[in-house]
């Protein structure tokens, strides 16, 4: 009565392992599990019909399992991963064990009705394959995360180096701009101060209003101003 649901969830998980979504197939799996569960609910007074329904349920489950497992086998052949092949082999083993249990149940002459049901042993192998796939997927994800972390760290280092280089360029540009502004200011001061003093002194000399001592004093002041400007430019 509950076996269809176990089979449906196992196949849905197997399809998720392959990262495939077949919506119509998923609807068939869930719908058939619901129909078989309702049809095989044990109700007193219909024992004979229950036996027929059980046989139909077993046959339907095996047919559906063979079809879905064939699809999963094709997907495993395309991916060529160990975990998917292990899961596929486990599904085929469980189908074979399910056929054995069905033959035991319907009391075939060459099988003892009291014979051993083997699907519980197949479920153990199926669990191992599912666990192996989950562990492999976890390790692959962990390696991928570590790779992403290394890539991120490298990108952060590269960006930090780029920012440092940009900061140095900006700092150098600001220094050069400040020096250029200072030179421009000094040139203006030279033009407005030293130049004006020389022009004024020249006119006064031409007019004979300055003596030699006064001219010498003006020239000394101009030389002092010129030295200050040169020293500022060198700094």
Short mmCIF file of N, CA and C in Angstrom, two decimals, residues 134-213:
data_model
loop_
_atom_site.label_atom_id
_atom_site.label_comp_id
_atom_site.label_asym_id
_atom_site.label_seq_id
_atom_site.Cartn_x
_atom_site.Cartn_y
_atom_site.Cartn_z
N UNK A 134 24.97 11.94 -2.36
CA UNK A 134 24.86 13.16 -1.56
C UNK A 134 26.23 13.63 -1.07
N UNK A 135 27.06 12.68 -0.62
CA UNK A 135 28.40 13.04 -0.14
C UNK A 135 29.25 13.59 -1.29
N UNK A 136 29.17 12.93 -2.45
CA UNK A 136 29.92 13.40 -3.61
C UNK A 136 29.48 14.80 -4.01
N UNK A 137 28.17 15.05 -4.02
CA UNK A 137 27.66 16.37 -4.36
C UNK A 137 28.12 17.40 -3.33
N UNK A 138 28.12 17.01 -2.05
CA UNK A 138 28.57 17.93 -1.00
C UNK A 138 30.04 18.29 -1.17
N UNK A 139 30.87 17.27 -1.46
CA UNK A 139 32.30 17.53 -1.64
C UNK A 139 32.54 18.39 -2.87
N UNK A 140 31.79 18.11 -3.94
CA UNK A 140 31.94 18.93 -5.14
C UNK A 140 31.55 20.38 -4.88
N UNK A 141 30.44 20.56 -4.13
CA UNK A 141 30.01 21.91 -3.78
C UNK A 141 31.04 22.59 -2.89
N UNK A 142 31.61 21.83 -1.94
CA UNK A 142 32.63 22.39 -1.06
C UNK A 142 33.85 22.83 -1.85
N UNK A 143 34.29 22.00 -2.79
CA UNK A 143 35.43 22.38 -3.63
C UNK A 143 35.11 23.60 -4.48
N UNK A 144 33.87 23.65 -4.96
CA UNK A 144 33.47 24.80 -5.77
C UNK A 144 33.47 26.08 -4.94
N UNK A 145 32.98 25.96 -3.70
CA UNK A 145 32.97 27.13 -2.81
C UNK A 145 34.40 27.58 -2.50
N UNK A 146 35.28 26.61 -2.23
CA UNK A 146 36.68 26.96 -1.97
C UNK A 146 37.31 27.63 -3.18
N UNK A 147 37.01 27.11 -4.38
CA UNK A 147 37.53 27.75 -5.58
C UNK A 147 37.00 29.16 -5.75
N UNK A 148 35.71 29.35 -5.47
CA UNK A 148 35.13 30.69 -5.55
C UNK A 148 35.76 31.62 -4.53
N UNK A 149 36.03 31.09 -3.33
CA UNK A 149 36.67 31.93 -2.30
C UNK A 149 38.07 32.35 -2.73
N UNK A 150 38.82 31.40 -3.32
CA UNK A 150 40.15 31.76 -3.79
C UNK A 150 40.07 32.79 -4.91
N UNK A 151 39.13 32.60 -5.82
CA UNK A 151 38.96 33.58 -6.90
C UNK A 151 38.57 34.94 -6.35
N UNK A 152 37.68 34.93 -5.34
CA UNK A 152 37.25 36.19 -4.74
C UNK A 152 38.41 36.88 -4.03
N UNK A 153 39.22 36.10 -3.31
CA UNK A 153 40.38 36.69 -2.64
C UNK A 153 41.34 37.30 -3.65
N UNK A 154 41.56 36.58 -4.76
CA UNK A 154 42.46 37.11 -5.78
C UNK A 154 41.90 38.39 -6.39
N UNK A 155 40.59 38.41 -6.60
CA UNK A 155 39.98 39.62 -7.16
C UNK A 155 40.08 40.78 -6.18
N UNK A 156 39.90 40.48 -4.89
CA UNK A 156 40.01 41.53 -3.88
C UNK A 156 41.43 42.08 -3.85
N UNK A 157 42.43 41.18 -3.92
CA UNK A 157 43.82 41.63 -3.95
C UNK A 157 44.11 42.47 -5.19
N UNK A 158 43.58 42.03 -6.34
CA UNK A 158 43.78 42.79 -7.57
C UNK A 158 43.14 44.18 -7.47
N UNK A 159 41.91 44.21 -6.94
CA UNK A 159 41.23 45.49 -6.79
C UNK A 159 41.96 46.39 -5.80
N UNK A 160 42.49 45.78 -4.71
CA UNK A 160 43.25 46.58 -3.74
C UNK A 160 44.50 47.17 -4.38
N UNK A 161 45.18 46.36 -5.21
CA UNK A 161 46.37 46.86 -5.92
C UNK A 161 45.99 47.98 -6.88
N UNK A 162 44.87 47.80 -7.59
CA UNK A 162 44.42 48.84 -8.51
C UNK A 162 44.07 50.12 -7.76
N UNK A 163 43.38 49.97 -6.60
CA UNK A 163 43.03 51.15 -5.81
C UNK A 163 44.27 51.85 -5.29
N UNK A 164 45.26 51.07 -4.85
CA UNK A 164 46.49 51.66 -4.35
C UNK A 164 47.22 52.41 -5.46
N UNK A 165 47.29 51.79 -6.65
CA UNK A 165 47.93 52.47 -7.78
C UNK A 165 47.17 53.73 -8.17
N UNK A 166 45.82 53.64 -8.15
CA UNK A 166 45.02 54.83 -8.46
C UNK A 166 45.23 55.93 -7.44
N UNK A 167 45.30 55.52 -6.17
CA UNK A 167 45.54 56.51 -5.10
C UNK A 167 46.89 57.19 -5.28
N UNK A 168 47.91 56.41 -5.66
CA UNK A 168 49.24 57.00 -5.88
C UNK A 168 49.20 57.96 -7.05
N UNK A 169 48.49 57.57 -8.12
CA UNK A 169 48.40 58.48 -9.27
C UNK A 169 47.67 59.76 -8.90
N UNK A 170 46.58 59.62 -8.14
CA UNK A 170 45.85 60.81 -7.73
C UNK A 170 46.69 61.69 -6.81
N UNK A 171 47.42 61.05 -5.88
CA UNK A 171 48.27 61.81 -4.97
C UNK A 171 49.37 62.55 -5.74
N UNK A 172 49.97 61.83 -6.71
CA UNK A 172 51.01 62.47 -7.52
C UNK A 172 50.42 63.61 -8.35
N UNK A 173 49.22 63.39 -8.89
CA UNK A 173 48.58 64.44 -9.68
C UNK A 173 48.24 65.65 -8.81
N UNK A 174 47.76 65.38 -7.57
CA UNK A 174 47.46 66.49 -6.66
C UNK A 174 48.72 67.27 -6.30
N UNK A 175 49.83 66.53 -6.08
CA UNK A 175 51.09 67.20 -5.76
C UNK A 175 51.57 68.06 -6.92
N UNK A 176 51.48 67.48 -8.13
CA UNK A 176 51.89 68.25 -9.31
C UNK A 176 50.99 69.45 -9.51
N UNK A 177 49.69 69.26 -9.24
CA UNK A 177 48.75 70.38 -9.39
C UNK A 177 49.06 71.46 -8.36
N UNK A 178 49.35 71.06 -7.14
CA UNK A 178 49.68 72.05 -6.12
C UNK A 178 50.96 72.79 -6.48
N UNK A 179 51.98 72.05 -6.99
CA UNK A 179 53.23 72.70 -7.40
C UNK A 179 52.99 73.67 -8.54
N UNK A 180 52.14 73.25 -9.50
CA UNK A 180 51.83 74.13 -10.62
C UNK A 180 51.10 75.38 -10.15
N UNK A 181 50.17 75.21 -9.22
CA UNK A 181 49.46 76.37 -8.68
C UNK A 181 50.42 77.30 -7.95
N UNK A 182 51.35 76.69 -7.21
CA UNK A 182 52.31 77.52 -6.47
C UNK A 182 53.23 78.27 -7.44
N UNK A 183 53.66 77.62 -8.51
CA UNK A 183 54.50 78.30 -9.49
C UNK A 183 53.73 79.44 -10.14
N UNK A 184 52.46 79.16 -10.45
CA UNK A 184 51.65 80.23 -11.05
C UNK A 184 51.51 81.41 -10.10
N UNK A 185 51.31 81.11 -8.82
CA UNK A 185 51.20 82.20 -7.84
C UNK A 185 52.50 83.00 -7.74
N UNK A 186 53.62 82.26 -7.72
CA UNK A 186 54.91 82.95 -7.63
C UNK A 186 55.18 83.79 -8.87
N UNK A 187 54.78 83.26 -10.04
CA UNK A 187 54.96 84.04 -11.25
C UNK A 187 54.12 85.32 -11.21
N UNK A 188 52.89 85.19 -10.67
CA UNK A 188 52.08 86.39 -10.54
C UNK A 188 52.72 87.39 -9.58
N UNK A 189 53.23 86.86 -8.47
CA UNK A 189 53.90 87.74 -7.52
C UNK A 189 55.15 88.36 -8.13
N UNK A 190 55.88 87.56 -8.93
CA UNK A 190 57.07 88.10 -9.59
C UNK A 190 56.68 89.22 -10.55
N UNK A 191 55.58 88.95 -11.28
CA UNK A 191 55.14 89.96 -12.24
C UNK A 191 54.63 91.21 -11.54
N UNK A 192 53.81 90.98 -10.50
CA UNK A 192 53.18 92.11 -9.82
C UNK A 192 54.16 92.82 -8.89
N UNK A 193 55.05 92.07 -8.25
CA UNK A 193 55.95 92.69 -7.27
C UNK A 193 57.28 93.10 -7.87
N UNK A 194 58.09 92.09 -8.25
CA UNK A 194 59.42 92.37 -8.77
C UNK A 194 59.36 93.15 -10.09
N UNK A 195 58.48 92.72 -10.96
CA UNK A 195 58.38 93.42 -12.25
C UNK A 195 57.96 94.86 -12.08
N UNK A 196 56.96 95.07 -11.22
CA UNK A 196 56.50 96.45 -11.00
C UNK A 196 57.60 97.31 -10.38
N UNK A 197 58.36 96.73 -9.45
CA UNK A 197 59.45 97.49 -8.82
C UNK A 197 60.51 97.87 -9.83
N UNK A 198 60.88 96.94 -10.71
CA UNK A 198 61.89 97.23 -11.72
C UNK A 198 61.42 98.29 -12.70
N UNK A 199 60.15 98.15 -13.13
CA UNK A 199 59.62 99.13 -14.08
C UNK A 199 59.58 100.52 -13.45
N UNK A 200 59.10 100.57 -12.21
CA UNK A 200 59.02 101.87 -11.53
C UNK A 200 60.40 102.48 -11.33
N UNK A 201 61.36 101.65 -10.90
CA UNK A 201 62.73 102.14 -10.69
C UNK A 201 63.34 102.62 -11.99
N UNK A 202 63.08 101.86 -13.08
CA UNK A 202 63.62 102.25 -14.38
C UNK A 202 63.11 103.63 -14.80
N UNK A 203 61.83 103.86 -14.62
CA UNK A 203 61.26 105.15 -14.99
C UNK A 203 61.84 106.28 -14.15
N UNK A 204 62.03 106.01 -12.87
CA UNK A 204 62.59 107.04 -11.99
C UNK A 204 64.03 107.32 -12.34
N UNK A 205 64.79 106.27 -12.72
CA UNK A 205 66.18 106.48 -13.14
C UNK A 205 66.22 107.31 -14.41
N UNK A 206 65.31 106.99 -15.36
CA UNK A 206 65.28 107.74 -16.60
C UNK A 206 64.95 109.21 -16.37
N UNK A 207 64.18 109.47 -15.37
CA UNK A 207 63.80 110.85 -15.08
C UNK A 207 64.83 111.55 -14.17
N UNK A 208 65.80 110.77 -13.72
CA UNK A 208 66.85 111.34 -12.89
C UNK A 208 66.43 111.59 -11.45
N UNK A 209 65.44 110.86 -11.00
CA UNK A 209 64.95 111.07 -9.64
C UNK A 209 65.63 110.17 -8.62
N UNK A 210 66.42 109.19 -9.05
CA UNK A 210 67.09 108.27 -8.13
C UNK A 210 68.60 108.42 -8.29
N UNK A 211 69.23 108.43 -7.12
CA UNK A 211 70.67 108.46 -7.14
C UNK A 211 71.22 107.05 -7.21
N UNK A 212 72.55 106.98 -7.29
CA UNK A 212 73.17 105.66 -7.38
C UNK A 212 72.92 104.81 -6.15
N UNK A 213 72.92 105.45 -4.99
CA UNK A 213 72.66 104.66 -3.76
C UNK A 213 71.24 104.11 -3.75
#
